[in-house]
XYZ file of C-alpha atoms in Angstrom:
723
model
C -23.961 18.670 -17.052
C -23.806 15.206 -15.243
C -21.476 13.794 -17.922
C -19.042 16.849 -17.244
C -19.146 16.275 -13.416
C -18.422 12.465 -14.048
C -15.429 13.445 -16.448
C -14.107 16.020 -13.697
C -14.179 13.649 -10.931
C -12.621 10.746 -13.123
C -9.779 12.770 -14.268
C -9.644 15.113 -11.062
C -6.316 17.351 -10.778
C -6.183 16.127 -7.166
C -5.647 12.715 -8.334
C -2.652 13.637 -10.036
C -1.373 16.181 -7.473
C -1.559 13.365 -4.936
C 0.235 11.094 -7.103
C 2.891 13.732 -7.826
C 3.671 14.432 -4.020
C 3.761 10.673 -3.480
C 7.011 10.563 -5.474
C 10.153 10.690 -3.719
C 11.543 12.996 -6.154
C 9.155 15.356 -5.242
C 10.811 15.993 -1.764
C 13.235 18.597 -3.027
C 10.712 20.525 -5.298
C 11.117 23.611 -2.835
C 14.910 23.710 -3.454
C 14.364 23.149 -7.122
C 11.988 25.681 -7.558
C 14.345 28.224 -5.568
C 17.006 27.489 -7.771
C 15.035 28.160 -10.877
C 13.760 31.621 -9.385
C 17.345 32.508 -8.479
C 18.381 31.875 -11.996
C 15.717 33.541 -13.568
C 15.952 36.861 -11.315
C 19.726 37.185 -12.225
C 18.809 36.569 -15.753
C 16.465 39.357 -15.742
C 18.511 41.849 -13.868
C 22.089 41.332 -15.101
C 22.780 42.007 -18.851
C 24.017 38.944 -20.715
C 23.739 36.685 -17.910
C 22.097 33.816 -20.359
C 24.571 34.303 -23.184
C 26.675 31.381 -24.255
C 29.965 32.692 -22.829
C 28.325 33.781 -19.485
C 26.734 30.229 -19.150
C 29.746 28.471 -20.190
C 31.715 30.486 -17.533
C 29.247 29.527 -14.890
C 29.493 25.850 -15.794
C 33.018 26.061 -15.645
C 33.337 27.675 -12.309
C 30.531 25.502 -10.422
C 31.955 22.061 -10.412
C 34.470 22.421 -7.592
C 32.118 23.771 -5.194
C 29.558 21.218 -6.127
C 32.198 18.274 -5.602
C 32.845 19.747 -2.029
C 28.953 19.723 -1.482
C 28.716 15.903 -2.456
C 31.418 15.328 -0.082
C 29.816 17.066 2.649
C 26.301 15.399 1.813
C 27.955 11.774 1.932
C 29.215 12.392 5.377
C 25.994 13.958 6.496
C 23.894 10.929 5.084
C 26.105 8.594 7.091
C 24.826 10.545 10.195
C 27.881 12.631 10.752
C 29.418 15.844 9.252
C 32.863 16.773 7.655
C 33.909 20.463 8.382
C 37.486 19.586 6.930
C 36.491 19.759 3.384
C 37.438 23.162 2.808
C 40.895 22.691 4.150
C 41.217 19.543 2.328
C 40.138 21.085 -0.901
C 42.801 23.879 -0.474
C 45.570 21.158 0.155
C 44.496 19.133 -2.730
C 44.801 22.009 -4.797
C 48.466 22.651 -3.554
C 49.440 18.910 -3.931
C 48.209 18.856 -7.604
C 50.381 22.086 -8.348
C 53.496 20.727 -6.250
C 53.680 17.223 -8.091
C 53.047 18.921 -11.450
C 54.626 21.983 -11.503
C 57.502 21.668 -8.802
C 58.331 17.979 -9.087
C 57.458 17.818 -12.610
C 55.486 14.282 -12.108
C 53.593 12.968 -14.879
C 49.927 13.865 -15.021
C 48.624 10.130 -13.926
C 50.962 10.126 -10.998
C 49.851 13.547 -9.921
C 46.145 12.561 -10.282
C 46.879 9.450 -7.944
C 48.984 11.577 -5.536
C 46.142 14.125 -4.966
C 43.351 11.288 -4.701
C 45.773 9.510 -2.173
C 45.858 12.660 -0.217
C 41.995 12.811 -0.144
C 41.699 9.201 0.766
C 44.246 9.589 3.711
C 42.534 12.629 5.201
C 39.295 10.727 4.750
C 40.705 7.766 6.456
C 41.984 9.651 9.368
C 38.479 11.429 9.968
C 36.848 7.972 9.451
C 39.305 5.922 11.636
C 38.970 8.363 14.515
C 35.025 8.564 14.172
C 34.376 4.849 13.170
C 36.670 3.066 15.486
C 37.961 5.592 18.117
C 34.337 6.669 18.630
C 35.236 10.548 18.478
C 32.656 13.130 17.786
C 32.515 14.043 13.872
C 32.070 17.982 14.602
C 34.976 18.192 16.735
C 37.140 15.599 14.757
C 36.709 17.199 11.434
C 37.005 20.614 13.059
C 40.401 19.798 14.548
C 41.668 18.194 11.032
C 40.436 21.414 9.556
C 42.405 23.476 11.821
C 45.596 21.347 11.391
C 45.267 21.141 7.448
C 44.543 24.767 7.091
C 47.489 25.694 9.157
C 49.599 23.360 7.220
C 48.370 24.666 4.030
C 49.199 28.370 4.970
C 53.002 27.234 5.838
C 53.424 25.192 2.657
C 52.115 27.927 0.312
C 54.122 30.712 2.014
C 57.245 28.159 1.804
C 56.623 27.579 -1.983
C 55.322 31.004 -2.995
C 58.136 31.427 -5.692
C 58.139 28.132 -6.998
C 54.418 28.107 -7.483
C 54.537 31.678 -9.142
C 57.064 30.433 -11.715
C 56.173 26.900 -11.914
C 54.811 25.431 -15.323
C 53.050 22.078 -16.091
C 54.002 20.888 -19.544
C 50.950 18.781 -19.902
C 48.176 18.965 -22.837
C 45.744 16.803 -20.642
C 46.207 19.159 -17.791
C 45.340 22.268 -20.012
C 42.337 20.326 -21.275
C 40.848 19.744 -17.973
C 41.490 23.280 -17.048
C 40.185 25.071 -20.078
C 38.863 22.693 -22.550
C 35.441 21.518 -23.267
C 33.504 18.825 -25.048
C 30.689 19.914 -27.323
C 30.532 23.135 -25.646
C 30.290 21.821 -21.973
C 33.525 22.480 -19.853
C 35.414 19.191 -19.243
C 35.088 19.585 -15.243
C 31.219 20.098 -15.762
C 31.302 16.935 -17.960
C 33.359 15.257 -14.963
C 30.665 16.438 -12.430
C 27.752 15.061 -14.289
C 29.540 11.622 -14.938
C 30.719 11.228 -11.068
C 27.249 12.877 -9.691
C 25.325 10.118 -11.536
C 27.969 7.436 -10.304
C 27.547 8.724 -6.871
C 23.797 8.900 -6.957
C 23.576 5.166 -8.048
C 26.177 4.109 -5.641
C 24.170 5.477 -2.628
C 20.825 4.051 -4.082
C 21.785 0.970 -5.959
C 25.144 -0.406 -4.817
C 25.201 -2.375 -1.520
C 28.055 -0.513 0.323
C 26.234 2.909 -0.684
C 23.108 1.606 0.493
C 24.698 0.492 3.966
C 26.130 4.130 4.327
C 22.323 5.280 4.100
C 21.263 2.612 6.468
C 23.793 3.574 9.051
C 22.609 7.117 8.793
C 19.086 6.228 9.168
C 19.579 4.307 12.255
C 22.836 2.638 13.424
C 21.102 0.205 15.682
C 18.794 -1.378 13.041
C 21.790 -1.378 10.527
C 23.803 -3.338 13.117
C 20.903 -5.634 13.749
C 20.770 -6.047 9.850
C 24.265 -7.298 9.659
C 25.702 -4.275 8.273
C 29.423 -3.561 9.385
C 28.599 -0.039 10.821
C 32.179 0.862 11.565
C 33.415 0.309 8.180
C 30.454 2.017 6.495
C 31.257 5.102 8.421
C 34.934 4.880 7.540
C 34.480 4.317 4.063
C 32.001 7.456 3.865
C 34.821 9.880 5.106
C 37.225 8.328 2.703
C 34.599 8.830 -0.142
C 34.114 12.531 1.144
C 37.875 12.739 1.135
C 38.169 11.530 -2.646
C 35.329 13.846 -3.636
C 36.984 16.955 -2.037
C 40.385 16.397 -3.334
C 39.070 15.601 -6.720
C 37.423 18.991 -6.624
C 40.748 20.454 -5.606
C 42.480 18.976 -8.500
C 39.825 20.313 -10.936
C 40.635 23.846 -9.203
C 43.992 23.480 -9.707
C 43.931 22.716 -13.250
C 41.549 25.629 -13.954
C 43.227 28.519 -11.775
C 47.026 27.238 -11.615
C 47.469 29.153 -8.355
C 47.321 28.374 -4.720
C 46.022 31.683 -2.826
C 45.674 32.013 0.941
C 41.870 32.131 0.719
C 41.479 29.095 -1.465
C 38.522 26.962 0.261
C 38.178 29.299 2.904
C 34.688 29.131 4.081
C 33.843 26.268 1.544
C 32.775 24.004 4.450
C 29.994 26.573 5.353
C 28.873 26.857 1.932
C 28.893 22.929 1.494
C 26.736 22.553 4.720
C 24.375 25.137 3.796
C 24.066 23.408 0.145
C 23.234 20.230 1.940
C 20.623 21.516 4.168
C 18.978 23.792 1.633
C 18.981 20.705 -0.752
C 16.857 18.939 1.688
C 19.474 16.761 3.074
C 18.370 15.775 6.791
C 21.367 16.667 9.214
C 20.224 13.743 11.328
C 21.401 11.453 8.319
C 19.988 8.724 6.250
C 17.635 11.046 4.334
C 18.505 12.935 0.984
C 20.308 12.286 -2.238
C 23.334 13.379 -4.212
C 20.954 15.122 -6.467
C 19.563 17.271 -3.485
C 23.265 18.179 -2.672
C 23.856 19.519 -6.232
C 20.579 21.430 -6.264
C 21.680 22.974 -2.836
C 24.940 23.748 -4.186
C 23.737 25.266 -7.441
C 21.672 27.750 -5.215
C 24.618 29.013 -3.080
C 26.821 29.320 -6.343
C 24.015 31.243 -8.134
C 23.343 33.542 -5.329
C 27.329 34.274 -4.642
C 28.006 34.604 -8.387
C 25.032 36.859 -8.972
C 25.417 39.150 -6.022
C 29.107 39.848 -6.994
C 28.372 40.566 -10.509
C 25.897 42.984 -9.132
C 28.797 44.635 -7.187
C 27.221 43.999 -3.671
C 29.520 44.298 -0.928
C 30.886 41.260 0.497
C 29.380 41.832 3.877
C 25.885 42.280 2.287
C 26.493 39.506 0.182
C 26.900 37.206 3.000
C 23.916 38.777 4.762
C 21.661 38.358 1.761
C 22.825 34.791 1.464
C 22.203 34.044 5.132
C 18.651 35.577 5.032
C 17.652 33.762 1.939
C 19.190 30.368 3.077
C 17.320 30.705 6.500
C 13.993 31.318 4.579
C 14.540 28.564 2.269
C 15.766 26.034 5.009
C 12.575 27.056 6.917
C 10.113 26.652 4.267
C 11.755 23.456 3.291
C 11.674 21.956 6.529
C 7.954 22.979 7.089
C 7.198 21.475 3.611
C 8.969 18.224 4.242
C 7.240 18.000 7.757
C 3.716 18.834 6.547
C 4.052 16.907 3.187
C 2.662 13.786 4.731
C -0.355 15.720 6.271
C -0.877 17.513 2.896
C -0.825 14.081 0.859
C -3.057 12.550 3.547
C -5.788 15.305 3.126
C -5.736 15.223 -0.927
C -4.729 11.660 -1.401
C -8.267 10.199 -1.482
C -9.866 11.519 -4.411
C -13.464 10.426 -4.841
C -15.238 10.143 -8.008
C -18.983 10.288 -9.195
C -20.819 6.832 -8.788
C -24.565 7.119 -9.215
C -26.722 3.978 -8.205
C -30.271 3.006 -8.909
C -32.364 1.428 -6.238
C -31.106 -2.062 -5.749
C -33.569 -4.914 -5.754
C -35.260 -5.681 -2.441
C -33.656 -8.099 0.090
C -36.539 -7.937 2.432
C -37.620 -11.340 3.800
C -40.682 -12.495 2.184
C -40.423 -9.706 -0.505
C -40.575 -12.440 -3.409
C -37.258 -11.180 -4.763
C -34.806 -13.793 -5.499
C -32.349 -11.721 -3.258
C -34.982 -12.008 -0.458
C -33.227 -12.848 3.075
C -33.633 -16.637 4.134
C -32.126 -18.941 6.571
C -30.126 -21.214 4.459
C -26.797 -20.515 5.862
C -27.886 -20.080 9.482
C -27.002 -23.700 10.509
C -23.814 -24.060 8.204
C -21.266 -26.723 9.565
C -18.075 -25.030 10.959
C -14.842 -26.684 9.804
C -11.520 -25.712 11.744
C -13.330 -23.427 14.268
C -10.690 -21.168 15.869
C -7.709 -23.061 13.825
C -7.675 -20.443 11.004
C -7.573 -16.809 10.789
C -9.180 -15.128 7.740
C -9.695 -17.991 5.071
C -10.245 -15.417 2.420
C -10.624 -18.253 -0.214
C -10.983 -22.223 -0.034
C -10.424 -24.655 -2.661
C -10.144 -28.534 -2.871
C -7.852 -30.871 -4.744
C -8.352 -34.078 -6.517
C -8.160 -36.002 -3.332
C -10.700 -34.050 -1.653
C -8.291 -32.228 0.658
C -9.084 -28.792 1.717
C -6.732 -25.757 1.221
C -7.366 -22.211 2.467
C -5.235 -19.046 3.146
C -4.098 -17.818 6.621
C -3.553 -14.181 7.681
C 0.227 -14.972 8.849
C 1.130 -15.611 5.136
C 0.820 -19.314 4.884
C -1.424 -21.974 2.904
C -3.172 -24.369 5.158
C -4.276 -27.851 4.123
C -6.966 -29.821 5.999
C -6.731 -33.527 5.174
C -9.916 -35.446 3.894
C -12.379 -36.957 4.821
C -12.835 -35.216 8.207
C -10.970 -32.287 7.962
C -9.445 -32.597 11.386
C -5.871 -32.904 10.531
C -4.353 -29.482 9.985
C -0.892 -28.890 8.363
C 0.874 -25.951 6.963
C 1.261 -26.722 3.268
C 3.448 -23.855 2.285
C 4.685 -20.490 3.779
C 4.569 -17.519 1.347
C 4.483 -14.562 3.263
C 2.532 -11.557 2.840
C -1.326 -11.795 2.731
C -2.339 -14.760 0.323
C -5.802 -13.994 -0.956
C -7.405 -15.951 -4.349
C -6.536 -19.647 -4.943
C -6.600 -21.640 -8.310
C -5.116 -25.147 -9.268
C -3.485 -25.362 -12.884
C -3.250 -28.315 -14.999
C -0.235 -29.556 -13.317
C -1.917 -29.470 -9.927
C 0.226 -26.410 -8.810
C -1.544 -24.239 -6.462
C -1.848 -20.872 -7.419
C -2.116 -18.087 -5.058
C -2.666 -14.336 -5.273
C -0.577 -12.324 -2.623
C -1.262 -8.885 -1.715
C 1.613 -6.602 -2.317
C 3.738 -9.395 -3.844
C 1.928 -10.614 -6.851
C 1.177 -14.281 -7.990
C 2.868 -17.322 -6.361
C 2.876 -21.042 -6.817
C 3.236 -24.014 -4.717
C 4.142 -27.201 -6.282
C 2.768 -30.593 -5.032
C 5.837 -31.195 -3.336
C 5.275 -27.965 -1.575
C 8.060 -25.897 -3.358
C 7.068 -22.349 -3.425
C 7.770 -20.323 -6.765
C 7.092 -16.995 -7.985
C 4.790 -16.650 -11.170
C 4.882 -12.787 -11.584
C 5.129 -9.709 -9.677
C 4.878 -6.964 -12.208
C 3.072 -5.996 -15.314
C 3.266 -3.340 -17.900
C 3.563 0.192 -16.630
C 1.041 2.825 -17.503
C 3.208 5.505 -19.384
C 1.167 8.495 -18.442
C 0.785 7.979 -14.760
C 3.271 9.608 -12.155
C 2.426 6.507 -9.900
C 4.758 3.520 -10.790
C 1.947 0.950 -11.508
C 4.426 -1.729 -13.010
C 4.383 -3.917 -9.800
C 1.288 -5.653 -8.543
C -0.326 -3.742 -5.632
C -2.990 -5.976 -4.727
C -3.249 -9.179 -6.587
C -6.861 -10.295 -5.205
C -8.237 -13.327 -7.183
C -7.158 -15.640 -10.198
C -8.255 -18.488 -12.556
C -6.555 -20.442 -15.329
C -7.868 -20.834 -18.999
C -7.930 -23.890 -20.917
C -4.654 -22.792 -22.748
C -2.929 -22.287 -19.295
C -2.834 -18.595 -19.006
C -3.626 -17.084 -15.892
C -6.055 -14.488 -15.291
C -5.932 -12.384 -12.133
C -7.300 -9.084 -10.722
C -4.865 -6.232 -9.490
C -7.655 -4.768 -7.380
C -6.219 -1.325 -6.825
C -2.886 0.370 -7.633
C -3.352 3.169 -5.132
C -3.948 1.346 -1.845
C -2.584 -1.592 -0.002
C -4.485 -4.144 1.881
C -4.243 -2.308 5.279
C -6.576 0.425 3.724
C -8.341 -1.261 0.880
C -11.595 0.121 2.009
C -10.590 3.618 0.943
C -10.671 2.311 -2.726
C -14.344 1.938 -2.296
C -14.519 5.406 -0.766
C -13.015 6.668 -3.866
C -15.153 4.711 -6.339
C -12.759 5.213 -9.029
C -11.347 2.897 -11.593
C -7.927 2.066 -9.798
C -7.921 -1.662 -10.717
C -7.158 -3.844 -13.733
C -7.398 -7.204 -15.182
C -3.825 -8.786 -15.860
C -3.001 -11.888 -17.870
C 0.099 -13.944 -17.242
C 1.211 -16.537 -19.890
C 3.335 -19.171 -18.450
C 4.543 -20.394 -21.868
C 6.072 -17.019 -22.638
C 6.615 -15.755 -19.135
C 5.119 -12.480 -20.190
C 2.458 -10.540 -18.090
C 0.114 -8.014 -19.661
C -2.640 -5.627 -18.441
C -5.822 -6.438 -20.347
C -8.280 -3.961 -18.857
C -7.387 -1.147 -16.965
C -9.289 1.691 -14.948
C -11.503 -0.893 -13.409
C -13.482 -0.115 -10.123
C -11.966 -2.808 -7.681
C -11.933 -5.735 -9.725
C -12.161 -8.862 -7.540
C -13.686 -12.353 -8.215
C -12.093 -13.890 -11.434
C -13.637 -17.115 -12.997
C -13.313 -18.606 -16.368
C -16.553 -19.465 -17.774
C -17.514 -23.289 -18.047
C -16.911 -23.114 -21.970
C -13.356 -21.451 -21.689
C -14.659 -18.605 -23.844
C -14.651 -15.769 -21.375
C -13.596 -14.459 -17.944
C -16.205 -13.373 -15.464
C -14.973 -10.850 -12.831
C -16.603 -8.819 -10.184
C -16.382 -4.963 -9.752
C -16.906 -4.977 -5.949
C -17.423 -1.056 -5.655
C -19.787 -0.597 -8.664
C -21.693 -3.771 -7.712
C -21.681 -5.321 -11.163
C -20.422 -8.574 -12.814
C -18.752 -8.368 -16.107
C -17.699 -10.646 -18.879
C -14.730 -10.273 -20.935
C -14.437 -12.678 -24.031
C -10.906 -14.162 -24.499
C -11.846 -16.618 -27.304
C -14.489 -16.893 -30.113
C -16.038 -14.275 -32.122
C -16.259 -11.810 -29.305
C -12.734 -12.148 -28.354
C -11.742 -8.631 -26.791
C -15.195 -7.527 -25.902
C -16.237 -6.512 -22.760
C -19.856 -6.500 -21.498
C -21.976 -6.323 -18.231
C -23.383 -9.566 -17.183
C -25.291 -8.436 -14.012
C -25.958 -4.986 -13.109
C -27.188 -3.215 -9.874
C -26.400 -5.939 -7.283
C -27.772 -5.488 -3.782
C -24.397 -6.479 -2.228
C -20.749 -5.937 -2.944
C -19.476 -8.921 -5.158
C -16.481 -10.726 -4.366
C -15.190 -14.235 -5.698
C -16.839 -16.097 -8.342
C -16.736 -19.698 -8.873
C -18.354 -22.409 -10.933
C -21.247 -24.454 -9.828
C -22.028 -28.241 -10.955
C -25.116 -27.323 -12.788
C -23.143 -25.089 -15.090
C -24.164 -21.873 -13.318
C -21.860 -19.761 -10.832
C -21.605 -19.127 -7.141
C -21.072 -15.472 -6.211
C -20.069 -14.076 -2.889
C -21.275 -10.902 -1.229
C -18.751 -9.509 1.134
C -21.217 -6.808 2.314
C -24.468 -5.152 1.313
C -25.463 -1.914 0.093
C -27.023 0.918 2.112
C -29.146 3.870 0.952
C -26.790 6.347 2.804
C -23.630 5.089 1.239
C -25.527 4.982 -2.181
C -26.137 8.558 -1.682
C -22.685 9.608 -0.710
C -21.120 7.849 -3.730
C -23.360 10.144 -5.770
C -21.741 13.320 -3.925
C -17.950 13.206 -4.248
C -17.826 16.844 -2.689
C -19.436 15.407 0.266
C -16.831 12.652 0.533
C -13.981 15.339 0.141
C -15.222 17.379 2.936
C -15.396 14.201 5.154
C -11.757 13.546 4.448
C -10.688 16.968 5.358
C -12.842 17.694 8.382
C -13.342 14.640 10.384
C -10.981 11.674 11.611
C -10.654 8.565 9.462
C -12.168 6.204 12.063
C -15.455 8.413 11.751
C -15.726 8.357 7.998
C -18.629 6.710 6.306
C -17.665 3.426 4.691
C -19.401 0.830 2.740
C -20.932 -2.075 4.936
C -18.312 -4.772 4.715
C -19.713 -7.133 7.540
C -22.963 -8.736 6.438
C -23.451 -10.714 3.130
C -24.666 -13.693 1.418
C -24.153 -16.250 -1.440
C -26.040 -16.165 -4.538
C -26.065 -18.216 -7.841
C -26.374 -16.934 -11.517
C -26.364 -18.511 -14.707
C -24.494 -17.512 -18.118
C -27.333 -14.961 -18.966
C -26.828 -13.019 -15.924
C -30.122 -14.337 -14.393
C -29.802 -14.679 -10.558
C -31.388 -17.843 -9.736
C -31.156 -18.354 -5.660
C -29.594 -16.610 -2.789
C -28.221 -18.159 0.561
C -28.585 -15.965 3.739
C -27.021 -16.183 7.165
C -29.492 -13.557 9.119
C -27.307 -11.506 11.665
C -23.995 -12.932 10.191
C -23.722 -15.107 13.077
C -21.842 -17.949 11.167
C -20.069 -15.892 8.463
C -19.944 -12.280 8.997
C -17.724 -11.498 5.875
C -18.279 -14.104 3.113
C -15.610 -13.830 0.493
C -15.530 -17.164 -1.259
C -17.283 -20.279 -1.694
C -16.319 -23.565 -3.859
C -18.794 -26.415 -4.567
C -17.267 -29.865 -4.211
C -19.134 -33.287 -4.364
C -22.331 -31.838 -3.331
C -21.113 -29.476 -0.582
C -20.415 -25.701 -0.646
C -17.309 -24.645 1.132
C -17.518 -20.989 2.513
C -14.548 -18.731 3.223
C -14.258 -15.061 4.687
C -11.651 -12.297 5.188
C -12.301 -11.871 8.946
C -13.662 -15.410 9.778
C -12.257 -17.909 12.079
C -13.738 -20.954 10.530
C -14.649 -22.470 7.071
C -18.385 -23.241 6.568
C -19.761 -26.201 4.727
C -23.151 -26.790 3.255
C -24.827 -29.722 1.932
C -26.517 -28.960 -1.485
C -29.544 -30.867 -1.897
C -29.705 -31.060 -5.516
C -26.021 -30.870 -6.626
C -24.128 -33.302 -8.338
C -22.193 -35.427 -5.767
C -19.448 -36.410 -7.945
C -18.652 -32.994 -9.315
C -15.481 -31.511 -8.546
C -13.820 -28.204 -9.596
C -10.620 -30.098 -11.037
C -12.788 -32.293 -13.260
C -14.703 -29.037 -14.245
C -11.314 -27.464 -15.704
C -9.042 -30.204 -16.263
C -10.801 -33.792 -16.045
C -13.560 -35.597 -17.309
C -16.306 -32.826 -16.738
C -14.623 -30.349 -18.560
C -16.838 -28.494 -21.070
C -15.172 -27.557 -24.337
C -15.936 -24.495 -25.952
C -17.005 -24.188 -29.772
C -14.624 -25.990 -31.919
C -12.611 -27.505 -29.059
C -12.104 -31.342 -28.782
C -13.975 -33.040 -26.260
C -12.401 -35.166 -23.514
C -11.701 -38.882 -24.119
C -14.156 -39.640 -21.298
C -17.168 -37.700 -20.474
C -18.844 -38.788 -17.284
C -21.658 -37.571 -15.432
C -22.358 -34.598 -17.676
C -24.574 -31.998 -16.262
C -26.596 -29.673 -18.635
C -26.335 -26.315 -18.184
C -29.513 -24.697 -16.530
């Protein structure tokens, strides 16, 4: 039964549902479902509705309305509206017939003429709205009235010529009645232009500018976007799309009736709204407009085939649209609340009682005073030194909350300078063989700083997990790293579901959201080695270079992953059931390893981890600031060896000097201590440490310990036997 519970919570449907709702393409899910329902209903009640001939006819009749809906959508996304699309569509139909059938112009010239008409009207609308600052609603309504009146006059004046006219053009006939692989030509045009329009608005700079202007003109202006031109061009695009739809309609119908395009602006507006495009602008896509257009088209076409009276058809469409819009608006409004309630998906974690930390208990973890009088370096001159490291010249480096790397110069560490500004939130640090300072940056990836202070990107993505809805190709929370003897960089991506602002929620879940990643500078490739890890944190290459040690913070374990030798590729638990939450791991001068506890376990939280249902109810029923969370405010430093034996512990009772210990580095007989929330760097004199040992020498210099079969360094000074 326990195995089934563990499996259920490990692969909880709630996890996949939350990741699904998080996707942007899930926003139009309600209109998409409605479109499918409408189609299925008519398929059931109308004989032959899904026959090939009927489907082909639907595809041949739909594109013109879809182009008008796309035109309306672009105007709305820019923050406006275009009520003239119906009249512009009708006039484009007339212009196409006039140029081809009456004037007898070649087909390419007629096409250019029709598009020029649409661009001209779009320029009129855009010029008045963007530069004369007129209201979009009134401006386009006036243009609608004027163009519709002109269309009625022109069609009346050329009735006989249009009725007897004929365009001797195979291309014209092919566009009107031809097909490509069974797909009508106009439908193929819609697919191609629809895809192009989608990429234009989401990937191409001028299109992105239109979306930005629709979201906030003030913000777009501050970002350096030419707001007036973006608005102007949005209406030009609207006119072009509308006129192209009119061209296709003319090729298919070869007539210009008085009712052509009448009411299409209302249908286009309804299509945009039903598709989920915000009338306030800046939120929506072309695909949503096409979904909305399909809903309107299917409703009208289906009701007409059923013989429904025109007034009843309009009433039915109005009722359905009202319900769909209300439901869709409600869904969009509450989607965030729904996601907040179900996103945190706790898993089953069962702990055994931890070793005692009680003072005087005789346990190696027993509380003591060894960190109580630690010397404070850079007091109140640093914010959140999550990791610390020293170079060959004894200079001290640490990370700062504002996105910079700070260096304190030896020997007294009084001189403070900004070594580099990277941005983001820098975390783990490591030096490579070329003395580049490598750093993990939350939400950005892994970066490096050369000795001349040049900042460069190492990697910001890895291979994606193909079966997940959530795109985990980019690095979410690169945490700590180390460099192997062959130059490969091993680092932890602590979680792919949360960022630094709510990283503690990953502990609330207790599931394997993290991964161990390797970047090879020689090939430039990054790949995930281990996945589904519970907040992998501290990374340390073993002294012999044969394995990677890493900490699972929420499972309170230390793992060893073999990267060389006979066990290459194997994973094993090195230390189990720690009494605290492990963070960074680093080498010690005696061949052992230092480990930081960022917090201590409590019996209450251990019990909560064994009851995922309790944590689910907690998320749904009480505010986040009242959730039961891990105790990340009181820790210590321990030392362990290659066999997983804990040798000693160092405590700061009451956490007066170091409330959150996340890292420590040994250097020339001293232990330097950092913390995620601290305002200082601690320094402790180690009585039995090698006073000449440095981390640099341990990795790249005279005190590097080669693995089996590796060549020893030319000079081997001060070798310290492993404990």
